[in-house]
Coordinates of C-alpha atoms and ligand atoms in Angstrom, one line a residue:
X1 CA 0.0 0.0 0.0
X2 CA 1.4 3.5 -0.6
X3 CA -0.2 6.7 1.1
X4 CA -2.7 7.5 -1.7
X5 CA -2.4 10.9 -3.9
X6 CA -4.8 13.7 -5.5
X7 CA -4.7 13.9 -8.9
X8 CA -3.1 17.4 -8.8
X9 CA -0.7 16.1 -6.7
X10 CA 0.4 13.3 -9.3
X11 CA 1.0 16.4 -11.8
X12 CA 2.7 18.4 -9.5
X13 CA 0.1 20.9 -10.2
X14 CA 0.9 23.1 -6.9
X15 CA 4.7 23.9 -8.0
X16 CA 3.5 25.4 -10.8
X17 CA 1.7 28.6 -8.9
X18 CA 3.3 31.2 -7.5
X19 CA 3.1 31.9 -3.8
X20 CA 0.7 35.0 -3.7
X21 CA -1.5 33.5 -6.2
X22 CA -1.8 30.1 -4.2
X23 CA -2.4 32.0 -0.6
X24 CA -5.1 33.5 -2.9
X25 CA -6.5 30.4 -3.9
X26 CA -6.6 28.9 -0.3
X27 CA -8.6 31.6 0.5
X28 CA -11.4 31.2 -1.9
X29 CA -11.2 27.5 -0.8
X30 CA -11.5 28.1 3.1
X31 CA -14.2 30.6 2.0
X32 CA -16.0 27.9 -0.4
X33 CA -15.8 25.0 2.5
X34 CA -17.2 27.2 5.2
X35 CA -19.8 29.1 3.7
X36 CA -20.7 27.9 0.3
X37 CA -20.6 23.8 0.7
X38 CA -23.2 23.3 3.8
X39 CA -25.6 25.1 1.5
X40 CA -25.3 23.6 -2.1
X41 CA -27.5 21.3 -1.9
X42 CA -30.2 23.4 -0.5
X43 CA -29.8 26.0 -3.7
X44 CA -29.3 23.6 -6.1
X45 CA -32.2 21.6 -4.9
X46 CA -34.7 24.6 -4.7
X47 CA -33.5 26.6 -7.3
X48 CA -33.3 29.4 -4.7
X49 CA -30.0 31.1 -4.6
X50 CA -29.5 34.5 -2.3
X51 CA -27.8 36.2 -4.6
X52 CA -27.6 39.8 -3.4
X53 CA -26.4 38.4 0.4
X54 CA -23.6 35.9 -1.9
X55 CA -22.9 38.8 -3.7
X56 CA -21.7 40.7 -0.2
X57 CA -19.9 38.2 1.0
X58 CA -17.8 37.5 -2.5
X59 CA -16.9 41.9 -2.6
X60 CA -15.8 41.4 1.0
X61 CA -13.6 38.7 -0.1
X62 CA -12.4 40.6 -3.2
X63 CA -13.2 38.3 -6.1
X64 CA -15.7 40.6 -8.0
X65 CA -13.5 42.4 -10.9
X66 CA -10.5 40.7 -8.5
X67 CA -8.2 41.2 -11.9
X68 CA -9.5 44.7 -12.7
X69 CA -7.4 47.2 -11.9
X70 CA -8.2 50.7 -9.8
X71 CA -12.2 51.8 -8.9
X72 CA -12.2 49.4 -5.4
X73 CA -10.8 46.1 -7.4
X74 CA -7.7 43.8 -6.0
X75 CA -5.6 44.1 -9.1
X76 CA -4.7 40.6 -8.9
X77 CA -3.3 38.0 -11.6
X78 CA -5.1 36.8 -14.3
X79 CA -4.1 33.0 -12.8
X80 CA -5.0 34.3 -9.1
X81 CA -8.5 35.0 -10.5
X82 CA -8.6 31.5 -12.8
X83 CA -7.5 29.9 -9.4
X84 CA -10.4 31.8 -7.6
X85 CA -12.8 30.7 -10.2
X86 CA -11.3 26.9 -10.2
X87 CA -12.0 27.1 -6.1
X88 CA -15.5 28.7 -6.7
X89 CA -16.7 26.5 -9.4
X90 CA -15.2 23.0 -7.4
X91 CA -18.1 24.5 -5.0
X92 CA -21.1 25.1 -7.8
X93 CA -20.7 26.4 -11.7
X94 CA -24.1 28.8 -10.2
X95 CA -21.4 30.6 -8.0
X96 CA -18.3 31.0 -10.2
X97 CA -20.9 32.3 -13.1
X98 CA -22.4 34.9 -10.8
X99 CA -18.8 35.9 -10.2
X100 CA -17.5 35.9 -13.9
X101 CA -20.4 37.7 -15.0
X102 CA -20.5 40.7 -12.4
X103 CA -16.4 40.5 -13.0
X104 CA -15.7 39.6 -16.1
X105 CA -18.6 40.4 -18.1
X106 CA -20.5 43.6 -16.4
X107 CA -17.3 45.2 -14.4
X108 CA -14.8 44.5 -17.2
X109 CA -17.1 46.2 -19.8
X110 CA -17.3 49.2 -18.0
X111 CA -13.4 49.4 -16.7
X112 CA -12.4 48.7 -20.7
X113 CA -15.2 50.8 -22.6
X114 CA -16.8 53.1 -19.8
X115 CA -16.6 56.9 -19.2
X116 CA -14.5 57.8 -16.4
X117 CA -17.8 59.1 -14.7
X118 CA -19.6 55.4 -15.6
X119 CA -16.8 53.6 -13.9
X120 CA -16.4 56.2 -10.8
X121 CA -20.7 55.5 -10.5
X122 CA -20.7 51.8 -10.6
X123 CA -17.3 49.8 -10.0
X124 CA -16.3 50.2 -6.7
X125 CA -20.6 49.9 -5.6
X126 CA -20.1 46.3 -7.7
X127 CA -16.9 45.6 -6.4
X128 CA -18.7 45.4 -3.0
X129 CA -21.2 43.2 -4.2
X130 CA -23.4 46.3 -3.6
X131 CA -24.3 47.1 -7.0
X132 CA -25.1 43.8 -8.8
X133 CA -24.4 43.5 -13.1
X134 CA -25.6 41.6 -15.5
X135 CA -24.4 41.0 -19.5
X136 CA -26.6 41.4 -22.1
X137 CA -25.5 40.1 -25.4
X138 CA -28.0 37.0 -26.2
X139 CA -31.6 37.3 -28.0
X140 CA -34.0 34.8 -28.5
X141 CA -33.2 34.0 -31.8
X142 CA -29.7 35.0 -32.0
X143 CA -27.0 33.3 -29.3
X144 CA -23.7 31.8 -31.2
X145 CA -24.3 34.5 -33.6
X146 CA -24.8 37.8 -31.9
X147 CA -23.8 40.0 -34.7
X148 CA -27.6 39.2 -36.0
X149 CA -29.0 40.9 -32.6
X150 CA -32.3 42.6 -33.3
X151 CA -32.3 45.4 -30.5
X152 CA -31.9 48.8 -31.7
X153 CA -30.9 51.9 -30.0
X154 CA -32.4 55.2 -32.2
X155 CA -31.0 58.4 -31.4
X156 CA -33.9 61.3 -30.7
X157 CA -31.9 64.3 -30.1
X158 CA -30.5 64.0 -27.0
X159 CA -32.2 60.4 -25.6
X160 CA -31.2 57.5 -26.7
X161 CA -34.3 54.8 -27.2
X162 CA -33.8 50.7 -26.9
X163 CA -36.2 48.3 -28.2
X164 CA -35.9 44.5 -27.8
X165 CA -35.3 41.2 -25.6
X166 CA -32.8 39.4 -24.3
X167 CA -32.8 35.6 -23.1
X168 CA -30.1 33.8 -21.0
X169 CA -29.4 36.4 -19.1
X170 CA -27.7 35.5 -15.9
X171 CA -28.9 37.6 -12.8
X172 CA -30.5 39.8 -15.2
X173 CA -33.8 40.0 -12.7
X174 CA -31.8 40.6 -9.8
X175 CA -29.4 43.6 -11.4
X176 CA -29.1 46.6 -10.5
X177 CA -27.5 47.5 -13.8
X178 CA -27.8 45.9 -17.4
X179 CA -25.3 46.3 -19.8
X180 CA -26.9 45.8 -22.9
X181 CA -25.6 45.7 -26.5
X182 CA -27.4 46.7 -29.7
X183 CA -27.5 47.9 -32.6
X184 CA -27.7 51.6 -33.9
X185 CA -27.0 53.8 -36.7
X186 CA -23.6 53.4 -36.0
X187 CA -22.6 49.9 -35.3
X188 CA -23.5 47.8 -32.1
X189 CA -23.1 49.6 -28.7
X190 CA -23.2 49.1 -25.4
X191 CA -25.3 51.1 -23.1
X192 CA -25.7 50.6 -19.3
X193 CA -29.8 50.2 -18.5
X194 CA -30.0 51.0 -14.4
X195 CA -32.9 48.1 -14.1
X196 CA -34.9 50.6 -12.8
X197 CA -35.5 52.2 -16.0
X198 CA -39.0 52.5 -17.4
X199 CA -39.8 50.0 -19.9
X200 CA -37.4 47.8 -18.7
X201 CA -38.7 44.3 -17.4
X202 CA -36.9 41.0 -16.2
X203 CA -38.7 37.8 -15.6
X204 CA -36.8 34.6 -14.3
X205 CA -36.4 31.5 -16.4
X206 CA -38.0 28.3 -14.9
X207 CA -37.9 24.6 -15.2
X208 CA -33.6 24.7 -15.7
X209 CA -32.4 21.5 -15.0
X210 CA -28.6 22.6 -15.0
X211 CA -27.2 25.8 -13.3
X212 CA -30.1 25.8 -10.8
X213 CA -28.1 27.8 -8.2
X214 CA -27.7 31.0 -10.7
X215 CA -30.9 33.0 -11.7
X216 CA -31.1 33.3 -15.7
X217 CA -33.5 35.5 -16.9
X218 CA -35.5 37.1 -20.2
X219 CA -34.7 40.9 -20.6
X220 CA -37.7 43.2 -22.4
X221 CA -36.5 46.8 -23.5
X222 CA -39.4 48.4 -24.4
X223 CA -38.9 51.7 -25.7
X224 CA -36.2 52.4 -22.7
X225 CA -35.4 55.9 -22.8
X226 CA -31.7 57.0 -21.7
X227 CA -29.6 59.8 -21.7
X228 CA -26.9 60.2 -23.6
X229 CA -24.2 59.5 -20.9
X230 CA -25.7 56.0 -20.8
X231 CA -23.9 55.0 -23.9
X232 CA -20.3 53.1 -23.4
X233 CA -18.3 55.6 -25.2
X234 CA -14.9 53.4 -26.1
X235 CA -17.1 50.0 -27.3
X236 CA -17.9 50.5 -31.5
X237 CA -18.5 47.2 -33.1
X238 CA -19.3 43.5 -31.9
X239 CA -15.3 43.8 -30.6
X240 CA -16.8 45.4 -27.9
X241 CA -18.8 42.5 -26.1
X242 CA -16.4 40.0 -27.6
X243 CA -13.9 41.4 -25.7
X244 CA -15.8 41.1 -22.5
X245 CA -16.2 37.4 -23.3
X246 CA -12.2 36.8 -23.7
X247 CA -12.3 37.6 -19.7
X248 CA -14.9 35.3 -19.0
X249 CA -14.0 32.5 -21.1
X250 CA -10.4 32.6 -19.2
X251 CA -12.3 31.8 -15.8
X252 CA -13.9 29.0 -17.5
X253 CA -10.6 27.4 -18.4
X254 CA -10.0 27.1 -15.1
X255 CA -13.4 27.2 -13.5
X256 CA -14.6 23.9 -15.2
X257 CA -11.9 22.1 -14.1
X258 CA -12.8 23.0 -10.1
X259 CA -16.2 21.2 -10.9
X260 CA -13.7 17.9 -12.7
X261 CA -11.3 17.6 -9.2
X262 CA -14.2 17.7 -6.9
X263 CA -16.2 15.6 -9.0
X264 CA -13.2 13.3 -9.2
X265 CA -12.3 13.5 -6.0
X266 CA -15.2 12.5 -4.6
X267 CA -15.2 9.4 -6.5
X268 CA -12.1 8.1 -5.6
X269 CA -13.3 8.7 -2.0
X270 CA -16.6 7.0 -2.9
X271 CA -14.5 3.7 -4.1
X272 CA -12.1 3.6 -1.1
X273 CA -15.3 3.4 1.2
X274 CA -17.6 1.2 -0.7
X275 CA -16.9 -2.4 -0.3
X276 CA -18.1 -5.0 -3.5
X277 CA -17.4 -8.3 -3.3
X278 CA -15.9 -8.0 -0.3
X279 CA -13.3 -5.4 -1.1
X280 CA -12.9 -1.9 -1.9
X281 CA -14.3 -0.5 -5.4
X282 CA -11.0 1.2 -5.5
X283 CA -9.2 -2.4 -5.5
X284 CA -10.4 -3.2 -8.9
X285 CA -8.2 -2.8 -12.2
X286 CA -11.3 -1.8 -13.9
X287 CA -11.7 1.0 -11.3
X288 CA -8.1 1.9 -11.4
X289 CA -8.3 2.6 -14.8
X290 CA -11.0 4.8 -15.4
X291 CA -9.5 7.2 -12.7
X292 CA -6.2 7.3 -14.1
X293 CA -7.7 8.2 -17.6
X294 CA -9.9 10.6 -15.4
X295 CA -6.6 11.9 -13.7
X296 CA -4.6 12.6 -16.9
X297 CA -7.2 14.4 -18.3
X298 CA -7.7 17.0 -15.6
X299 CA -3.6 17.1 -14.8
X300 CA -3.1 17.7 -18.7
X301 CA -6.0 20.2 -18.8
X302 CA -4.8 22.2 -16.2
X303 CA -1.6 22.6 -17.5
X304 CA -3.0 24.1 -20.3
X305 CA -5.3 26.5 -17.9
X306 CA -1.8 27.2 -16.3
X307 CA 0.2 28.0 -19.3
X308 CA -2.8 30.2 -20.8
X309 CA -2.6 32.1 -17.4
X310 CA 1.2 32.8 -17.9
X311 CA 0.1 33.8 -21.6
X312 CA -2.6 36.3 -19.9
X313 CA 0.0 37.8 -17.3
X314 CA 2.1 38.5 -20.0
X315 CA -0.3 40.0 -22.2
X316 CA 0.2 38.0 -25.0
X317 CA -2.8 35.4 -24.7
X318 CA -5.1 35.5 -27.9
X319 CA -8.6 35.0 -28.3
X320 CA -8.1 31.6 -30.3
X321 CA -6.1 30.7 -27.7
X322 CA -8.7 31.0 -25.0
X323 CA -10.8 29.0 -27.2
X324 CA -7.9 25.9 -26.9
X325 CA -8.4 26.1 -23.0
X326 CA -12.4 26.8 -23.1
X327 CA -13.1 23.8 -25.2
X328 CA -10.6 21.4 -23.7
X329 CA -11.8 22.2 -20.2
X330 CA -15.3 22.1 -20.5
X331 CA -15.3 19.2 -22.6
X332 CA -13.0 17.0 -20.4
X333 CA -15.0 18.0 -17.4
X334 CA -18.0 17.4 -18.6
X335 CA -16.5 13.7 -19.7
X336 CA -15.1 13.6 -16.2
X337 CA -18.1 14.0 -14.2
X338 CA -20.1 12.0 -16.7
X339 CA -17.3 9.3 -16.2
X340 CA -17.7 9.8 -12.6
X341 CA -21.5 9.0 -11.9
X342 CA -22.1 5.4 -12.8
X343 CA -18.7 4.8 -10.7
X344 CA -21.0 5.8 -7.9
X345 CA -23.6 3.5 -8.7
X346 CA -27.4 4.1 -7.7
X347 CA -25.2 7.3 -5.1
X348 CA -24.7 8.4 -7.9
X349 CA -27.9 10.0 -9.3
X350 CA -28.6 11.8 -5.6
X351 CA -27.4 15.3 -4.4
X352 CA -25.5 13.2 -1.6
X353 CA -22.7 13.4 -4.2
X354 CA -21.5 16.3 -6.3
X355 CA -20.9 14.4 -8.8
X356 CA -24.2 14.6 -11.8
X357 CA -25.3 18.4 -10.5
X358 CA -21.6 19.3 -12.0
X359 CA -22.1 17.4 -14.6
X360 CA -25.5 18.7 -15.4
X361 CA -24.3 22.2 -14.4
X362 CA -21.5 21.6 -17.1
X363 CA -24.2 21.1 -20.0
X364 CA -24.5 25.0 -19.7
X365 CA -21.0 25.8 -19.5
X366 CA -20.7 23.7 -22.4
X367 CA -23.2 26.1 -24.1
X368 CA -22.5 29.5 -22.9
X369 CA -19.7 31.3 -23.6
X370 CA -19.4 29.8 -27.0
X371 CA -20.5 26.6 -27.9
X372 CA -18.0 23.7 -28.5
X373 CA -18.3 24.0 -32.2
X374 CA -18.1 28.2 -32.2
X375 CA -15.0 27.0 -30.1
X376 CA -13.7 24.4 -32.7
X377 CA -14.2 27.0 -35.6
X378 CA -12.6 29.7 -33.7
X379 CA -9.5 27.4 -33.4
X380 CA -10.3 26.1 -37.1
X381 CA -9.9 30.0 -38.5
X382 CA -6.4 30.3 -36.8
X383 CA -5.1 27.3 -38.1
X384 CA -6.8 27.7 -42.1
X385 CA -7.2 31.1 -42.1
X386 CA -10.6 30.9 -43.7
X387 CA -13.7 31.3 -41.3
X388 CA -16.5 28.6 -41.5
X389 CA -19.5 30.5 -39.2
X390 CA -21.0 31.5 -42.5
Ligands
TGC1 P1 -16.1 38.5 -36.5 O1 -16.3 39.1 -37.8 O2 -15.2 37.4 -36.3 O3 -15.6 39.7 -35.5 C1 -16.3 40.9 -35.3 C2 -15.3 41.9 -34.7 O4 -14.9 41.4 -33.4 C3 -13.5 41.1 -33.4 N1 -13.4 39.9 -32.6 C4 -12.9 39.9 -31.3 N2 -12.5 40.9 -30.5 C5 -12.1 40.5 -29.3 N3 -12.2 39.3 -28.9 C6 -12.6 38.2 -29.6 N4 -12.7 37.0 -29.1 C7 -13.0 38.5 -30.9 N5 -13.5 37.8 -32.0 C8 -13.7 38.6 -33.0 C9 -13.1 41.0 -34.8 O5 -11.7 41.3 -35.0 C10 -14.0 42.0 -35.5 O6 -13.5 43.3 -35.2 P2 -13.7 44.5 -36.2 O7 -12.9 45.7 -35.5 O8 -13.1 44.1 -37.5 O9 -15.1 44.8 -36.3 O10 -17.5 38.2 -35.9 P3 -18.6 37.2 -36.3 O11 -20.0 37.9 -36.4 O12 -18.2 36.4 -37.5 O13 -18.7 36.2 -35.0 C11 -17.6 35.5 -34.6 C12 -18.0 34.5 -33.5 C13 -19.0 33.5 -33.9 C14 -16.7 33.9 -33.0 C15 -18.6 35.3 -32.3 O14 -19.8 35.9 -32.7 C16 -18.9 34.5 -31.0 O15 -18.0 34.4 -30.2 N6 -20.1 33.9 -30.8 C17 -20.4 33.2 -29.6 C18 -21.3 34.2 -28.7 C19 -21.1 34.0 -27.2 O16 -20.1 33.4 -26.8 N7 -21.9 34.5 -26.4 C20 -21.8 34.5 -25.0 C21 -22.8 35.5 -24.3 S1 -22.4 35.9 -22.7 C22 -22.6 34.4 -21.8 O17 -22.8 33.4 -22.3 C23 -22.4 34.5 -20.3 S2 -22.6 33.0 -19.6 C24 -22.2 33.2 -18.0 C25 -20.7 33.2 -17.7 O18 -19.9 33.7 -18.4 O19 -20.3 32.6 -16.6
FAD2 P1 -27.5 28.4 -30.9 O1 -26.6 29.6 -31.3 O2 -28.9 28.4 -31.4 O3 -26.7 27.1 -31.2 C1 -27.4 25.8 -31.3 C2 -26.4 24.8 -31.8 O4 -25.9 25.2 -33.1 C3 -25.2 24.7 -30.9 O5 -24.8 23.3 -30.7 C4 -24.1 25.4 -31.7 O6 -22.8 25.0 -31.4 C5 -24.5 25.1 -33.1 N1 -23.9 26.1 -34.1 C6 -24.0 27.4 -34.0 N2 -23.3 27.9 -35.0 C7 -22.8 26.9 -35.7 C8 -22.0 26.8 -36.9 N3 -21.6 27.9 -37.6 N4 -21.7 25.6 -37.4 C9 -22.1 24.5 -36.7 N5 -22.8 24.5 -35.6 C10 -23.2 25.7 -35.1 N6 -25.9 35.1 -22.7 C11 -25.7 36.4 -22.3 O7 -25.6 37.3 -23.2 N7 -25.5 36.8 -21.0 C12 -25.5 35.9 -20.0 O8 -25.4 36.2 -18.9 C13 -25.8 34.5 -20.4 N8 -26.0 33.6 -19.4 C14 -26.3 32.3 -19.7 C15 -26.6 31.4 -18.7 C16 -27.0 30.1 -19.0 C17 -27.4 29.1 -17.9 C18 -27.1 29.7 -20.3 C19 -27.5 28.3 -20.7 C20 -26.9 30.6 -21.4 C21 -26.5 31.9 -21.0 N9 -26.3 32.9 -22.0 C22 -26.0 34.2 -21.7 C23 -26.5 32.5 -23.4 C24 -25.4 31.7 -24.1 O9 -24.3 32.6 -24.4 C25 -26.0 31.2 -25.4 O10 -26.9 30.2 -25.0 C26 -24.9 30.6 -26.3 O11 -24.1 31.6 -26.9 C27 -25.5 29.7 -27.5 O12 -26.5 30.4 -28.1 P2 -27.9 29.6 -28.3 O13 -28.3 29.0 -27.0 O14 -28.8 30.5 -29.0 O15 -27.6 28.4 -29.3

């Protein structure tokens, strides 16, 4: 018998990160075990998550816009916050997207395109976790293809006027701020809605059976008047949200692979414990080898997450790039858990084990953020040069 290892530990994975962006990571863990874990079930279960009191807690801990610079945020590393969102998403995907899309999606679109006035108003309020985002990008009929968005902003004089609906929209009934694109005159825009805006109306999305603990909701824009200063003056073009996405695809790289160790690791406890045929489940070669396939995929995945990290911190990591890491994480996690569940036996399908609500939480990750095939053809274009969306 030797003394048993984790997977990361096999790979060595803890000499690869630096010392300021580990005692960052062990943070959001310690966080994650005391105050997230005893409720997971509970939210998952019901559907019910508190966002605005999560939302509190995670700006006291610094993780919202924890890699934005200036305006209340840490200023950490890129890897420190791919680290935060591996620890956050080991706990729930629910609670790392809530975190990615106040940080990544809401927070970084007004620190990148925002007015100096926009970011002094809202980033260090969201920061907090006072002043709660959402994205707004997806319609109805247009999601892998946002260029196609039908929502219009027409000038009159002075106002500017939206029309038109958004679906998928994480904490978009809960915000306190939408930033919504569309298009205008002059190529698509971004314009921060303060929900409280007449004409605007949220309404949550029922019946999700993956990503229960995050609220996803429908947008409707109708006839939303604004002023001018609403408008994100640096964002001209689809580059604008696309860029926005870049940040929040990085967190998956390394978020989806905190749902693969936990969902791992809680199967190798599971066959250490459960005795078949009057030994351990963990004796048998079959079991051995489906966790060592298991093991080498998350080891080699999160090498990659690593090295794309190091890429970010030295500001050379591109967009096709991110799509290597968000389509090999995702997809080997998802395979992971998936891997995982029947290892479990009839266990297996319950909430007693993480194991199937990552995997079904992982069916959304899969989706959002680019689908595996927008994923595949962003990678295709940088190796052919010729694009195959259309
Ligand atoms: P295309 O012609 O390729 O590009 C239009 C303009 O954008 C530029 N660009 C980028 N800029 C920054 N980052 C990127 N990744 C970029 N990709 C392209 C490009 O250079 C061009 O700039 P310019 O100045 O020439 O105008 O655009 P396309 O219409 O052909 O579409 C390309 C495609 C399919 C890759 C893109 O539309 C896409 O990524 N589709 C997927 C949509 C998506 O991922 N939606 C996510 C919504 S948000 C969400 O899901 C949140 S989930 C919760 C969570 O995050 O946790
Ligand atoms: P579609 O675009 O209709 O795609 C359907 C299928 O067609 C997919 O398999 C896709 O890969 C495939 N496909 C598409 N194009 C091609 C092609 N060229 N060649 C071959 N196959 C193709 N959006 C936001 O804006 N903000 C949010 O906060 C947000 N949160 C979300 C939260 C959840 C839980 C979910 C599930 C979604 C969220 N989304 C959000 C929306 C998400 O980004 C979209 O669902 C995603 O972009 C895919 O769009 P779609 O669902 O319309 O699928």
């Amino acid at each position: 018998m030797t003394t048993p290892q984790t997977p990361f530990e096999l790979f060595g994975i803890d000499g690869l990160i630096d010392a300021t962006d580990a005692k960052i990571q062990n943070t959001i863990r310690d966080f994650t075990d005391d105050h997230l874990r005893p409720h997971l079930t509970d939210w998952y279960e019901s559907g019910d998550v508190p966002v605005r009191e999560l939302a509190r807690e995670f700006g006291k801990l610094g993780v919202l816009g924890m890699h934005l610079t200036g305006y209340g945020c840490e200023g950490t590393s890129a890897t420190a916050y791919g680290l935060a969102c591996l620890e956050l998403e080991a706990a729930d995907s629910g609670l790392r997207t809530l975190v990615s899309v106040q940080g990544s999606l809401a927070m970084y679109a007004i620190h990148r395109w925002g007015s100096e006035e926009q970011k002094h108003h809202w980033l260090p309020a969201m920061a907090r976790g006072e002043a709660i985002g959402c994205f707004a990008l997806t319609e109805p009929d247009f999601g892998s293809d946002p260029a196609g968005m039908r929502t219009y902003a027409r000038r009159d004089q002075s106002v500017w006027i939206l029309t038109g609906t958004k679906k998928w929209i994480t904490n978009g009934s809960v915000a306190d701020v939408a930033v919504v694109w569309a298009h205008t005159d002059d190529k698509i825009r971004g314009f921060l809605v303060p929900t409280d805006t007449p004409g605007f109306s949220a309404r949550q999305i029922p019946n999700k059976l993956s990503l229960r603990a995050s609220v996803t909701s429908e947008l409707v824009l109708d006839d939303v008047r604004l002023p001018e200063s609403a408008m994100l003056p640096e964002a001209a073009g689809l580059a604008g949200p696309l860029a926005c996405l870049n940040e929040a695809r990085f967190g998956i790289v390394f978020g989806a692979l905190g749902a693969a160790r936990d969902s791992l690791e809680a199967t190798i406890s599971y066959t250490l414990e459960r005795e078949i045929f009057g030994k351990p489940l963990a004796g048998y070669q079959a079991t051995q080898l489906k966790l060592s396939d298991m093991t080498v995929k998350l080891g080699t995945a999160m090498m990659l997450a690593l090295q794309l990290g190091r890429l970010k911190d030295a500001g050379q990591l591109r967009p096709e790039q991110i799509s290597l890491g968000k389509l090999n994480s995702v997809r080997e996690a998802l395979n992971i858990a998936r891997d995982c569940r029947p290892i479990l036996g009839a266990n297996g399908i319950t909430l007693d084990y993480p194991v199937l609500r990552h995997a079904n939480n992982l069916e959304s990750v899969l989706t959002y953020e680019g689908t595996a095939e927008i994923h595949q053809l962003t990678i295709g274009r940088a190796l052919t040069g010729q694009q195959a969306f259309r």
